[in-house]
Every structure is written in C-alpha cells, then in structure tokens.
DNA sequence: ATGAAAGCGCTAACAG
DNA sequence: CTGTTAGCGCTTTCAT
C-alpha cells in the first residue's frame, strides 16, 4: 500500500505538494502537478479515506436514508443518487430506516454520529421530532426527496397538482363517476403524500361541480396486490361502480386494471384508469399516468447537496416537473345507449 | 463533538482504557467499564470512524457491489445485507457496477482502493479478468451472492436443480410440449444463471425422454415486458404452441400469463406456467414458482463475511435452499377430446 | 488492569 | 509555488 510519502519521494517533492496536487486545493506548478500525477499512478496510489477524513474533516461519502429499498420509487431514487455521487467521486452509504424503533435510534445516535458522512439525503422518511432534532444536530448539509421534512430543503412533485391533473384528465373526457384509490391512513404517516393527492382529486371534482362520493374512495398501501383487492370492491357492484378511477400510484392502478379484467370489464370502454409514476410496467398495461422521474430526482438531490457542501447556495425546496402521459387506459365513457 | 479525551477525563481513566472499554478489546475492570460507559453516554460520545479506521485499519463498513438496484432480486438481497450489517454495527456502502467501463474502472481503481471498506459482497456481478484480479488484490474478505465468481465463496441456489424441478413439475402433470423462457445471450454474460437454468430444463426433458424443441425455447431479459413479448410469439400459433411454459424468472412468467390472457387462453386449462423466485407478485397471479429467498441470501452473505473478518472460518461456496410453491397456474393439460 | 506514548496517513497552517 | 511540521482522534504496544 503506497503512501503519500512514497509518492512524494518518487515525484521528488514534499508530501504537502502531493496532497495539494492530488486534491486540487492550493497552488501547484504544472511541473510538480505532472510529476505527482505520474508517480501516483505508477505506484497505484489512492488517498486513504480514513487519513484524509481525519485530517480534513471531509469524507467524500454521503449518507442516504430510505424507508425501504425494495420498491420502485425508492430504488429508482437511490440509483439516481448513487450514479450522481459516483460521478463526483463520492461514496454512498445506505441507512435503511425501518419501523423498528431500536434500529432507528441506533442510526441516529450511532451510525450518523460517527462522522462517516459529509451530508445526508433523506428519501421519503417520516421522522419523529426527536429524530429530526438529531438530524439537524449533525450540522451537516441535508436534502430531502419525496416527503417534505421540516427545515430540510426537499425535492418533490406537487402532489396536489399531480392528482388534480389526473382527475381533470378523466373529467375532461366526460367522466362523472370518478373513483379514487389512495393511501391508507397508515401509509399516510410515512408518506404524507396520499393526503395531498386526495386533496388534489377533491379539488378537481369541486371545480367541476361534482360532490365527492365517499363510496368511490378507497385506500390501499400503494402495492399492486392491494390495488387489485380494493378495486374489486369498488368495481364489483355494477349499479354503483365508477366509470373511471384515479389511483395514487401506478402499481395500484395496474392492480385495478387486473381487477377490472377479472370482472370482465373492458378498458377503456367500461372503465378508464389513471395512475401516478410512469412505472416501468405502465407501458405494458397501456396505463395513462402522470410521470415523475425518481432517478432524476436522485440526481438533482445530489446536485443540491454538493452545492451546499461547497457552500455555494442555500438549497431551497423545489417542486419537480410532472407530465401527463396518455396511453390506452383512458377514453370517453361509454354512452349509455 | 466530545472526543475520547473528554470521556477519559469524565470517567477518570486514561484514553487507552476508554478505547479498550468501548471496543471490547483488552481487559478492563468492571468498575472502569461502567465508568467509561456512563461517561460516554452522558457526553453522547461516539467513536470517530476516520480516527478509529486510521489507527486500527478496521472501518466497520462493508462495500456492496450490485449491477442494478432497481430490480426485485437485487433490491431484496441488498435489504437483507443492509439489515444484517446494521445489526452488527456495520455500515453499508453501495457501489453500482454498471456497464459503463469508465465507471467500473473508477470503482476498482479508486473507490475500492481508498480503504473505506473492510470487505466486499458482490451480488451477481460479472467481472472481467482484470477486475477480478483487482478485487482479490484488495486482500480483503470477499463473498459473492447469485452468480459464481472465480475464487470467491458464493451463495446461490442450484440453478440447474431449480429449473429441473420446475420442468419436472410440469412433466409430472402430463405436459409434453413444455416451452422455456430464459435469458438472452446478452444477459447471460451478466448472470451466468440462464445457461444453468437452461441446462436443468433440458436435463429434465431428457430424463423424460423428450427432445428439446428449439421452437419452444425463447429468450428475454428477465423483465415482465419482454416475457410478455416473447410469450406472445411462443403462444401465437395454435398449431405449435406449448401447453406449458417454464420461465427462468417470475417476472417473465407473469409476462407470459398476461400474454396468454390477451390471446384468450385460460390458465391453467389451456396453459400452465411455472416461474422462479416467488416474487411478491407471484401470489396475485396465482403463479406456481420455485422460491428463492434473496433477503435471506443477503443476511447469510453477511454472516459468512463477518466470520471471515473475524478469522473464524474459511468461507465456502454454498447452495441455498429452494422450494416449489404450487399455485393455480399449473395443472394437467386439457385432454384432447 | 492500566497508563504513557508512538504512530496510523493525511491536511493545513505557517514560513519562506 | 513549495517544504516543514503540528495535529486530526484513535489504537496499540510496552511498561508497570
């Protein structure tokens, strides 16, 4: 394991010059720069993260907090983060923030305290007051993605606008009985998203002069399986069934499509469905949806964070773009004739 | 930020004793132990990873190499790894090994060289000879999950046995025309899995005295979308269509089920389908499958690695259990009458 | 069982 | 622009 001394010797300069040449901090003559570069690559020298971290206080490592990994949205954001960080020479250290309070406590009181990371990205995590305090007490740059976090600049789509758009798409096609599949109050606690989505849905209806029919609003946990289950309930009774459904996630929307098929309903003649996400499966099901781009959200979060680390800008919360993608799951309702 | 000196002072002992008490290395009297523990928690002291790493050479951090994150299998393994490592007080640092050769090179020549990790878990990554050499040159404990890696103890299911089991299930039901959806030669390079799965399929047929019909064997990329596409081809011609399909992943199997439905085929009367994984969606589709438990594979990999780190055991490659889960997607073929 | 002290490998004043 | 040097906070001999 070559050390900085070896490089200094080989390059015929002092260790300080090596440090400067390799880190790009401080002035180094072109000649020295070249000599160092050459010696370093000859020796296969790479700066030790521990030594550098100890001396400088900078680790070139970012902590990422996620509630679950095995889920399209989180995995996509994580990929974006990881890709962007790597490009900048940063490592990504992953902390899964489950429901287990012991584990959570350990993360905030040990893992994040041991100075392994320069900053933290929190993806859609819901924190207790205490946890939030602990996070801020780190005194490190923080960026949120997804759910808003008090005091933390956060990137997320405008959930209310998203669902208003989806609902309006259906209303504009002529649907009047528009169902809603959202998050349960339980998942509400984690995401804060469903309630905003619900509000957007209700707002769109109100603007169209339509009353909310509680019978048409059901809750699931954002998965395809639950989407299927609740949609079957919603669609089972031909007398009360909606002609269209707005689902707060593509996975639930696809569950609803499968339920409709199993009930013998044809899309879009008998039922229109709109989702949210533009999940990788949306196309396969011809699902009309509102696209959000989690991968890109991750990359953006990294960009914001690095700015903060470099002291360039006071990161600000930010609404991300969303876009209606119309496919074959929506059309005008069948005329009752 | 309290340092070890502060703790030493507060506990009335030397820094050496604090270090010993907190790390559990070396002998410490019960009294000193208690005093240190108390002082540390009073001060909210946590060992600095950089300082400890620099002094000891141990980082309490494990590097995980994955080809992609946004995929059920990888995300599940990763969750298992992350959970198990956290339980042991280790951090998880993620390296996504894409196809980009520049990025890959950077990972092996920089990221893994900077001594940030004590050991590496490689999940289903296919390495070049050079990369493999670089990995071994780290001289750190290594464990593989999924695809076998030369010279690295690896955990994985017996792919040949898995597909032989799936195929045999279909044969035992009386199917004779059994199709196969496997990986393409392109994905073969990454996984090495498809070829083993293909071999198991062929072995099962051979043992039943059935010749492989190349017309019935198609390739996809392990996704639902491609599974759908190739299955439509496979099932389109009623004269040549198989009565059963064995797919090398549940996602492809589900794609095949969707294709069959779109072609007006009833499962399991007109077509039986078997997958591999026991993906979270398998139940929704009533898919008969061979379960492998990636989350558990991740946990096991961690256990093996920690043993190696502690110098306890020479980790050995290992076949993991798999299990046939019979659901409603398989039955006897319809009698031609 | 405990303490003193020598590093671990690097960075960042500081002096020139 | 460059070199010297004092730490960064901890671990680990080596004594005692």
XYZ file of C-alpha atoms (C1' of nucleotides) in Angstrom:
706
model
C 0.000 0.000 0.000
C 1.822 3.029 -1.248
C 1.535 6.063 0.985
C 1.764 9.750 0.282
C 5.412 9.654 1.321
C 6.213 7.126 -1.360
C 4.596 9.335 -3.940
C 6.436 12.388 -2.645
C 9.734 10.577 -2.875
C 9.025 9.241 -6.354
C 7.936 12.639 -7.578
C 10.775 14.457 -5.888
C 8.512 16.809 -3.964
C 7.180 17.139 -0.425
C 4.106 15.382 0.883
C 2.335 18.715 1.090
C 2.751 19.215 -2.614
C 1.452 15.744 -3.282
C -1.575 16.444 -1.158
C -2.179 19.704 -2.950
C -1.645 18.270 -6.389
C -3.979 15.377 -5.799
C -6.740 17.267 -4.058
C -6.649 20.344 -6.258
C -6.515 22.603 -3.218
C -3.765 25.188 -3.227
C -1.368 26.110 -5.983
C 0.935 23.653 -7.627
C 3.188 24.229 -10.599
C 2.374 22.372 -13.759
C 5.637 20.501 -13.494
C 5.002 19.330 -9.946
C 1.431 18.508 -10.833
C 2.562 16.267 -13.639
C 5.305 14.603 -11.621
C 2.908 13.838 -8.798
C 0.219 12.560 -11.095
C 2.682 10.295 -12.740
C 4.206 8.966 -9.542
C 0.779 8.355 -8.063
C -0.483 6.401 -10.989
C 2.781 4.472 -11.253
C 2.503 3.444 -7.654
C -1.236 2.932 -7.839
C -1.592 5.364 -5.007
C -5.040 6.350 -3.764
C -5.639 8.664 -0.828
C -6.715 6.814 2.299
C -10.216 7.895 3.186
C -9.633 7.488 6.903
C -6.459 9.520 6.978
C -7.849 12.193 4.731
C -11.113 12.246 6.601
C -9.422 12.531 9.947
C -7.142 15.324 8.864
C -9.627 17.335 6.848
C -12.986 16.510 8.301
C -14.223 15.667 4.807
C -15.090 12.077 3.992
C -16.346 12.172 0.415
C -19.189 9.976 1.487
C -22.894 10.748 1.670
C -25.432 9.005 3.864
C -28.766 8.096 2.326
C -31.807 7.402 4.474
C -34.559 5.312 2.906
C -37.562 3.571 4.450
C -37.351 0.568 2.120
C -35.146 -0.370 -0.760
C -37.259 -2.937 -2.493
C -39.724 -0.608 -4.075
C -39.699 1.014 -7.481
C -39.688 4.595 -6.316
C -37.015 4.272 -3.666
C -34.798 2.029 -5.708
C -35.008 4.468 -8.595
C -34.154 7.467 -6.459
C -31.320 5.519 -4.921
C -29.925 4.638 -8.323
C -30.011 8.261 -9.313
C -28.247 9.304 -6.144
C -25.651 6.597 -6.410
C -24.866 7.350 -10.032
C -24.567 11.073 -9.481
C -22.432 10.705 -6.373
C -20.078 8.289 -8.017
C -19.607 10.689 -10.889
C -18.482 13.272 -8.330
C -16.132 10.886 -6.610
C -18.387 10.374 -3.621
C -19.351 7.113 -1.966
C -22.912 6.293 -0.999
C -23.634 4.824 2.391
C -27.061 3.395 2.860
C -29.167 3.536 6.008
C -32.469 1.750 5.948
C -34.865 3.430 8.303
C -37.369 0.721 9.163
C -40.191 0.879 11.672
C -38.048 -0.811 14.297
C -37.534 1.919 16.844
C -34.407 0.286 18.241
C -32.806 0.284 14.832
C -33.888 3.827 14.139
C -32.438 5.010 17.387
C -29.186 3.276 16.593
C -28.995 5.042 13.259
C -29.431 8.480 14.735
C -27.341 8.002 17.839
C -24.526 5.863 16.458
C -24.291 5.408 12.733
C -24.827 9.014 11.790
C -22.695 10.216 14.672
C -19.527 8.501 13.752
C -18.596 11.075 11.209
C -18.606 8.760 8.292
C -20.630 11.052 6.055
C -20.354 14.644 4.929
C -24.052 15.108 4.387
C -27.361 13.261 4.332
C -30.115 12.719 1.794
C -33.412 11.615 3.294
C -35.743 9.875 0.890
C -39.376 9.974 1.905
C -38.705 9.307 5.532
C -41.061 10.427 8.224
C -39.120 11.455 11.301
C -40.149 11.971 14.879
C -39.471 15.322 16.456
C -36.504 13.805 18.257
C -35.081 12.246 15.124
C -35.432 15.491 13.275
C -33.553 17.280 16.017
C -30.808 14.668 15.924
C -30.563 15.033 12.167
C -30.243 18.791 12.313
C -27.802 18.494 15.193
C -25.393 16.757 12.851
C -24.879 20.200 11.492
C -24.348 18.845 8.039
C -25.976 19.632 4.720
C -29.320 17.913 4.375
C -31.595 17.370 1.420
C -34.909 15.583 1.290
C -36.523 13.770 -1.624
C -40.202 12.883 -1.712
C -41.870 13.711 1.552
C -41.366 17.198 2.959
C -39.178 17.313 6.051
C -39.440 20.306 8.378
C -36.450 22.563 7.983
C -34.915 20.473 5.235
C -34.896 21.637 1.616
C -36.816 18.986 -0.227
C -37.374 17.935 -3.792
C -40.752 16.543 -4.680
C -43.522 16.745 -7.190
C -46.524 18.884 -6.407
C -48.784 16.048 -5.319
C -51.879 18.128 -5.273
C -51.294 19.334 -8.810
C -50.471 15.824 -9.929
C -53.728 14.332 -8.822
C -55.728 17.330 -9.942
C -54.225 16.828 -13.375
C -55.008 13.127 -13.418
C -58.542 13.698 -12.230
C -59.111 16.541 -14.658
C -57.975 14.355 -17.497
C -60.790 11.961 -16.635
C -63.337 14.709 -16.070
C -62.473 16.333 -19.372
C -63.163 13.056 -21.106
C -66.670 13.251 -19.740
C -66.434 11.009 -16.705
C -68.584 11.978 -13.774
C -68.283 9.000 -11.503
C -64.536 9.032 -10.847
C -63.219 6.717 -8.145
C -60.099 7.269 -6.083
C -57.566 4.764 -4.788
C -55.231 6.400 -2.332
C -53.036 5.577 0.612
C -54.396 4.357 3.884
C -54.093 6.484 6.967
C -51.348 4.130 7.999
C -49.191 4.785 4.988
C -50.135 8.414 5.297
C -47.856 8.618 8.254
C -44.892 7.637 6.183
C -45.546 9.459 3.004
C -47.701 12.455 3.666
C -48.271 12.069 0.001
C -51.691 10.457 -0.109
C -53.416 13.260 1.690
C -52.099 15.781 -0.805
C -53.100 13.515 -3.621
C -56.524 13.172 -2.142
C -56.848 16.920 -1.854
C -55.950 17.397 -5.497
C -58.545 14.845 -6.505
C -61.216 16.554 -4.445
C -60.245 19.950 -5.730
C -60.624 18.834 -9.316
C -64.032 17.391 -8.595
C -65.114 20.519 -6.779
C -64.056 22.702 -9.654
C -66.161 20.550 -11.926
C -69.067 20.945 -9.550
C -69.068 17.290 -8.543
C -69.522 16.154 -4.976
C -67.115 13.657 -3.511
C -68.764 10.286 -3.117
C -67.109 8.510 -0.220
C -68.279 5.219 -1.666
C -65.925 5.759 -4.556
C -62.855 6.457 -2.441
C -60.841 3.527 -1.179
C -57.478 3.050 0.432
C -54.597 0.720 -0.262
C -50.899 0.576 0.535
C -49.515 1.571 -2.856
C -48.971 -2.017 -3.970
C -50.441 -3.826 -6.926
C -51.889 -6.524 -4.726
C -53.873 -4.144 -2.567
C -54.834 -2.093 -5.573
C -56.340 -5.243 -7.022
C -58.213 -6.074 -3.855
C -59.762 -2.690 -3.241
C -60.553 -2.167 -6.910
C -62.539 -5.377 -6.951
C -64.666 -3.990 -4.151
C -65.035 -0.708 -5.906
C -65.995 -2.278 -9.217
C -67.974 -5.257 -8.056
C -71.386 -3.658 -7.910
C -72.496 -2.681 -11.424
C -75.043 -0.264 -10.047
C -72.580 1.819 -8.100
C -69.337 1.289 -9.954
C -67.399 4.319 -11.202
C -66.620 4.718 -14.889
C -63.127 5.888 -14.119
C -60.504 5.534 -11.405
C -57.676 7.763 -10.398
C -55.056 5.815 -8.442
C -52.305 7.489 -6.456
C -49.677 5.108 -7.821
C -49.204 3.115 -10.988
C -48.897 -0.101 -9.084
C -52.325 0.351 -7.566
C -53.624 1.447 -10.941
C -52.335 -1.732 -12.529
C -53.916 -3.725 -9.721
C -57.168 -2.004 -10.598
C -56.745 -2.876 -14.267
C -56.225 -6.514 -13.390
C -59.279 -6.436 -11.153
C -61.344 -4.909 -13.924
C -60.219 -7.588 -16.347
C -61.117 -10.295 -13.884
C -64.556 -8.753 -13.570
C -64.968 -8.868 -17.323
C -64.708 -5.139 -17.801
C -63.016 -3.825 -20.916
C -60.622 -0.917 -20.782
C -61.161 1.792 -21.715
C -64.750 1.190 -22.838
C -66.086 0.112 -19.467
C -63.506 1.746 -17.285
C -60.775 4.345 -17.556
C -57.797 4.250 -15.214
C -55.118 6.832 -14.475
C -52.083 6.242 -12.297
C -49.134 8.209 -10.991
C -45.438 7.498 -11.547
C -44.892 6.203 -15.041
C -43.674 2.972 -13.547
C -41.723 0.674 -15.826
C -44.796 -1.520 -16.178
C -47.114 1.310 -17.151
C -46.457 0.896 -20.824
C -47.139 -2.831 -20.786
C -50.606 -2.121 -19.440
C -51.221 0.894 -21.643
C -51.659 2.890 -18.484
C -52.303 6.606 -18.716
C -50.287 8.154 -15.932
C -48.557 11.196 -14.570
C -44.864 10.769 -14.888
C -42.435 11.650 -12.178
C -38.829 10.769 -12.642
C -37.342 9.429 -9.451
C -33.954 8.668 -10.951
C -33.649 12.276 -11.944
C -34.896 13.356 -8.538
C -31.987 11.485 -7.007
C -29.521 13.156 -9.312
C -30.969 16.566 -8.564
C -30.782 15.952 -4.851
C -27.101 15.194 -5.210
C -26.537 18.357 -7.184
C -28.244 20.397 -4.477
C -26.286 18.690 -1.755
C -22.936 19.204 -3.391
C -23.695 22.862 -3.804
C -24.457 23.059 -0.124
C -21.280 21.183 0.744
C -19.276 23.594 -1.332
C -21.065 26.439 0.317
C -22.342 27.711 -2.999
C -26.032 28.076 -2.471
C -28.592 27.916 0.277
C -30.516 24.921 -1.041
C -34.193 25.562 -1.409
C -37.205 23.292 -1.522
C -38.254 22.659 -5.042
C -41.179 21.335 -6.996
C -40.254 18.868 -9.669
C -41.880 18.580 -13.035
C -44.606 16.100 -13.745
C -46.171 15.220 -17.020
C -49.354 13.559 -18.171
C -48.642 10.527 -20.324
C -51.778 9.440 -22.127
C -51.994 5.805 -23.149
C -54.835 3.457 -23.868
C -56.325 3.046 -20.412
C -58.401 6.214 -20.699
C -61.108 7.342 -23.078
C -64.577 8.884 -23.012
C -67.063 6.890 -21.025
C -69.379 4.611 -22.968
C -72.556 6.450 -23.845
C -75.473 4.924 -22.011
C -77.391 3.973 -25.053
C -18.126 16.851 19.467
C -16.878 15.005 22.510
C -13.603 13.175 21.990
C -12.087 10.192 23.684
C -10.121 12.533 25.922
C -13.273 14.069 27.271
C -14.618 10.668 28.079
C -11.359 9.660 29.722
C -11.405 12.747 31.866
C -15.037 12.332 32.832
C -14.530 8.677 33.679
C -11.298 9.299 35.499
C -9.286 6.854 33.412
C -6.810 7.033 30.555
C -7.780 7.216 26.912
C -6.370 3.742 26.457
C -8.840 2.365 28.936
C -11.686 4.165 27.237
C -10.677 2.687 23.934
C -10.494 -0.780 25.438
C -13.765 -0.445 27.292
C -15.654 0.765 24.277
C -14.212 -1.632 21.760
C -14.242 -4.684 23.966
C -10.618 -5.430 23.116
C -8.293 -5.996 26.037
C -9.106 -6.303 29.690
C -10.946 -3.689 31.617
C -12.150 -3.873 35.193
C -15.863 -3.860 35.732
C -15.599 -0.561 37.541
C -13.707 1.133 34.743
C -16.030 -0.404 32.203
C -19.050 1.068 33.930
C -17.479 4.465 34.444
C -16.495 4.677 30.799
C -19.878 3.535 29.570
C -21.546 6.119 31.709
C -19.281 8.966 30.733
C -19.623 8.100 27.066
C -23.370 8.055 27.098
C -23.517 11.225 29.189
C -21.371 13.011 26.686
C -23.049 11.400 23.716
C -19.673 10.192 22.621
C -19.342 8.005 19.550
C -16.024 6.783 18.182
C -14.942 8.651 15.079
C -14.842 6.243 12.185
C -11.961 8.022 10.489
C -9.784 8.123 13.560
C -10.576 4.566 14.506
C -10.141 3.396 10.971
C -6.846 5.115 10.577
C -5.450 3.768 13.789
C -6.771 0.244 13.570
C -7.219 -0.423 9.904
C -10.800 -1.502 10.597
C -13.639 0.602 9.256
C -16.794 -1.259 10.241
C -18.063 -0.674 6.769
C -18.742 -3.176 4.010
C -18.800 -2.479 0.303
C -21.590 -3.994 -1.749
C -21.282 -4.382 -5.500
C -24.532 -4.653 -7.450
C -25.219 -4.394 -11.182
C -28.559 -2.618 -10.674
C -30.588 -1.593 -7.681
C -33.990 -1.195 -9.200
C -34.811 -4.839 -9.547
C -36.614 -7.161 -7.199
C -33.811 -9.634 -6.698
C -31.030 -7.130 -6.126
C -33.084 -4.822 -4.002
C -34.113 -7.769 -1.844
C -30.579 -9.030 -1.406
C -29.468 -5.522 -0.616
C -32.129 -5.139 2.031
C -31.024 -8.357 3.631
C -27.401 -7.280 3.612
C -28.178 -3.850 4.946
C -30.349 -5.157 7.754
C -27.844 -7.762 8.846
C -24.902 -5.389 8.717
C -26.681 -2.758 10.702
C -27.500 -5.289 13.354
C -23.766 -5.935 13.664
C -22.899 -2.272 13.823
C -21.575 -2.138 10.281
C -22.328 0.431 7.630
C -23.197 -0.497 4.059
C -21.561 1.319 1.198
C -23.078 0.797 -2.176
C -21.250 0.539 -5.464
C -23.335 0.201 -8.559
C -21.395 -1.660 -11.192
C -22.969 -0.588 -14.443
C -21.874 -1.432 -17.966
C -20.000 1.850 -18.251
C -16.407 0.754 -18.380
C -15.144 4.116 -17.197
C -17.266 3.922 -14.097
C -16.306 0.337 -13.483
C -12.659 1.173 -13.739
C -13.113 4.002 -11.299
C -14.735 1.688 -8.805
C -11.912 -0.810 -8.874
C -9.043 1.630 -9.068
C -10.311 4.377 -6.775
C -13.390 3.719 -4.717
C -12.395 0.297 -3.511
C -8.797 1.360 -3.036
C -9.359 4.132 -0.609
C -9.679 1.808 2.290
C -13.187 2.689 3.157
C -14.392 -0.865 3.483
C -13.301 -3.915 5.436
C -14.708 -6.402 2.980
C -16.831 -6.712 -0.138
C -20.010 -8.516 -1.082
C -20.514 -8.921 -4.815
C -24.091 -9.525 -5.876
C -24.446 -11.184 -9.230
C -21.739 -9.183 -10.861
C -19.840 -10.467 -13.813
C -16.239 -9.321 -13.657
C -13.523 -9.176 -16.242
C -10.304 -10.975 -15.526
C -8.699 -7.667 -14.646
C -11.490 -6.634 -12.327
C -11.345 -9.961 -10.600
C -7.623 -9.552 -10.054
C -8.179 -6.056 -8.677
C -10.829 -7.372 -6.339
C -8.633 -10.128 -4.992
C -5.727 -7.721 -4.737
C -7.671 -5.793 -2.135
C -6.744 -8.648 0.068
C -9.980 -8.385 1.938
C -12.697 -10.884 2.719
C -14.989 -11.411 -0.264
C -18.338 -13.091 -0.598
C -20.489 -13.472 -3.671
C -24.262 -13.779 -3.900
C -26.003 -15.030 -7.008
C -23.579 -15.554 -9.816
C -20.480 -17.619 -9.077
C -17.271 -15.610 -9.031
C -13.967 -17.400 -9.576
C -12.075 -17.726 -6.340
C -14.823 -16.114 -4.293
C -17.021 -18.141 -1.942
C -20.506 -17.627 -3.258
C -24.031 -18.199 -2.091
C -26.577 -19.112 -4.693
C -29.359 -21.511 -5.443
C -28.590 -24.535 -7.544
C -29.953 -23.127 -10.768
C -29.832 -26.372 -12.581
C -31.788 -28.128 -9.878
C -34.248 -25.260 -9.723
C -35.206 -25.443 -13.342
C -35.159 -29.211 -13.390
C -37.645 -29.100 -10.533
C -39.874 -26.594 -12.283
C -39.776 -28.520 -15.514
C -40.375 -31.817 -13.782
C -43.410 -30.399 -12.065
C -44.884 -29.697 -15.496
C -43.822 -33.035 -16.933
C -45.294 -34.897 -13.994
C -48.616 -33.215 -14.650
C -48.563 -34.770 -18.070
C -47.273 -31.943 -20.190
C -45.152 -32.905 -23.140
C -44.820 -29.669 -25.028
C -43.074 -27.547 -22.424
C -41.721 -24.176 -23.536
C -38.812 -22.337 -21.993
C -38.289 -18.624 -21.483
C -34.741 -17.919 -20.421
C -32.161 -15.188 -20.539
C -30.667 -13.911 -23.728
C -27.039 -14.470 -24.505
C -26.558 -10.845 -23.634
C -27.873 -11.179 -20.130
C -26.038 -14.469 -19.925
C -22.851 -12.539 -19.634
C -24.044 -10.846 -16.506
C -25.812 -13.601 -14.769
C -24.418 -16.920 -15.879
C -27.697 -18.037 -14.477
C -29.717 -18.558 -17.625
C -27.405 -21.143 -19.020
C -27.622 -23.217 -15.872
C -31.356 -22.844 -15.854
C -31.471 -23.910 -19.453
C -29.370 -26.945 -18.686
C -31.699 -28.005 -15.892
C -34.677 -27.648 -18.202
C -33.013 -29.762 -20.852
C -31.916 -32.358 -18.344
C -35.458 -32.760 -17.075
C -36.745 -33.185 -20.605
C -34.028 -35.656 -21.437
C -34.798 -37.734 -18.400
C -38.392 -37.847 -19.527
C -37.262 -38.929 -22.958
C -38.392 -35.743 -24.634
C -36.325 -33.965 -27.237
C -35.703 -30.272 -26.889
C -37.696 -28.351 -29.452
C -35.809 -25.165 -30.241
C -39.067 -23.638 -31.438
C -40.275 -23.723 -27.870
C -37.261 -22.008 -26.363
C -37.157 -18.229 -26.358
C -35.054 -15.582 -24.723
C -35.894 -12.457 -22.791
C -34.168 -10.149 -20.376
C -35.868 -11.269 -17.171
C -38.456 -8.497 -17.272
C -42.210 -8.760 -17.438
C -42.351 -6.701 -20.581
C -40.040 -8.940 -22.543
C -41.634 -12.018 -21.062
C -44.922 -10.764 -22.457
C -43.473 -10.098 -25.873
C -41.701 -13.397 -26.359
C -44.572 -15.365 -24.879
C -46.924 -13.891 -27.429
C -44.673 -15.221 -30.148
C -44.459 -18.569 -28.480
C -48.194 -18.876 -27.965
C -49.478 -17.187 -31.083
C -49.619 -20.167 -33.349
C -52.228 -22.630 -32.043
C -50.712 -25.439 -34.032
C -47.279 -25.208 -32.460
C -47.995 -23.654 -29.087
C -46.749 -25.425 -25.962
C -49.201 -26.500 -23.256
C -46.838 -25.338 -20.555
C -44.050 -22.841 -20.042
C -41.174 -22.811 -17.649
C -39.805 -19.281 -17.237
C -36.478 -18.546 -15.602
C -37.950 -15.714 -13.549
C -41.344 -14.864 -12.116
C -41.448 -11.567 -13.896
C -41.098 -13.257 -17.259
C -43.620 -15.859 -16.152
C -46.125 -13.162 -15.281
C -45.463 -11.540 -18.638
C -46.304 -14.888 -20.205
C -49.510 -15.122 -18.202
C -50.563 -11.688 -19.401
C -49.754 -12.650 -22.965
C -51.794 -15.803 -22.651
C -54.747 -13.845 -21.303
C -54.525 -11.420 -24.173
C -54.562 -14.331 -26.557
C -57.709 -15.623 -24.923
C -56.043 -18.606 -23.305
C -57.276 -19.736 -19.916
C -54.871 -20.732 -17.190
C -54.346 -23.430 -16.254
C -56.707 -25.212 -18.674
C -55.048 -24.004 -21.839
C -51.627 -23.247 -20.461
C -49.594 -23.971 -17.365
C -46.844 -21.595 -16.286
C -44.044 -22.001 -13.772
C -41.651 -19.261 -12.718
C -38.642 -18.864 -10.475
C -38.273 -16.542 -7.480
C -41.533 -16.308 -5.604
C -41.643 -12.654 -6.445
C -44.020 -10.531 -4.423
C -46.451 -10.510 -7.340
C -46.472 -14.284 -7.753
C -49.381 -14.750 -5.428
C -51.532 -12.145 -7.144
C -51.206 -14.109 -10.372
C -51.552 -17.491 -8.736
C -48.162 -18.322 -10.144
C -46.588 -21.675 -9.374
C -42.936 -20.969 -8.776
C -39.705 -22.047 -7.188
C -38.972 -19.877 -4.241
C -35.596 -18.456 -3.511
C -35.242 -16.008 -0.695
C -32.947 -13.179 -1.675
C -33.388 -11.254 1.543
C -32.170 -14.267 3.431
C -29.340 -14.722 0.967
C -28.171 -11.246 1.820
C -28.278 -11.977 5.524
C -26.374 -15.189 5.058
C -23.729 -13.469 2.998
C -23.188 -11.042 5.833
C -22.865 -13.865 8.333
C -20.239 -15.537 6.168
C -18.363 -12.320 5.686
C -18.266 -11.457 9.349
C -16.901 -14.872 10.110
C -14.175 -14.302 7.579
C -13.431 -10.866 9.013
C -13.117 -12.343 12.456
C -10.900 -15.041 11.031
C -13.234 -17.722 12.233
C -13.878 -19.831 9.200
C -12.667 -20.211 5.652
C -15.921 -19.238 3.938
C -17.093 -21.817 1.470
C -19.390 -21.634 -1.519
C -22.812 -22.764 -0.631
C -26.023 -23.870 -2.274
C -29.116 -22.261 -0.872
C -32.446 -23.929 -0.448
C -35.192 -23.613 -2.978
C -38.755 -24.760 -2.744
C -41.563 -25.478 -5.154
C -44.629 -23.359 -4.400
C -47.622 -24.716 -6.250
C -50.401 -22.275 -7.026
C -53.120 -22.123 -9.604
C -51.101 -21.511 -12.746
C -50.334 -25.178 -13.238
C -52.493 -28.230 -13.765
C -52.768 -31.246 -16.050
C -53.037 -30.345 -19.688
C -56.510 -30.363 -21.204
C -57.250 -33.777 -22.686
C -57.558 -33.507 -26.430
C -61.101 -34.664 -26.578
C -5.840 -3.929 34.733
C -3.998 0.431 33.474
C -1.311 4.446 31.570
C 2.181 6.717 28.573
C 3.336 7.399 24.209
C 4.245 6.272 19.476
C 2.214 6.234 15.463
C -1.836 5.439 11.633
C -1.615 8.715 6.703
C -3.038 12.840 5.598
C -4.122 18.116 5.632
C -3.412 22.814 6.579
C -1.326 26.445 8.683
C 2.948 28.758 8.523
C 7.140 30.311 6.867
C 9.771 31.187 3.161
C 4.940 27.818 -5.502
C 6.920 24.728 -2.014
C 8.554 22.483 2.304
C 8.210 21.817 7.399
C 5.532 20.462 10.901
C 1.819 20.181 14.123
C -2.028 17.936 14.760
C -6.769 15.187 13.382
C -8.762 11.189 17.259
C -7.970 6.862 17.967
C -5.473 2.123 18.775
C -1.886 -0.478 20.397
C 2.448 -1.768 22.002
C 5.203 -1.589 26.069
C 5.834 -0.881 30.731
C 4.268 -1.146 35.140
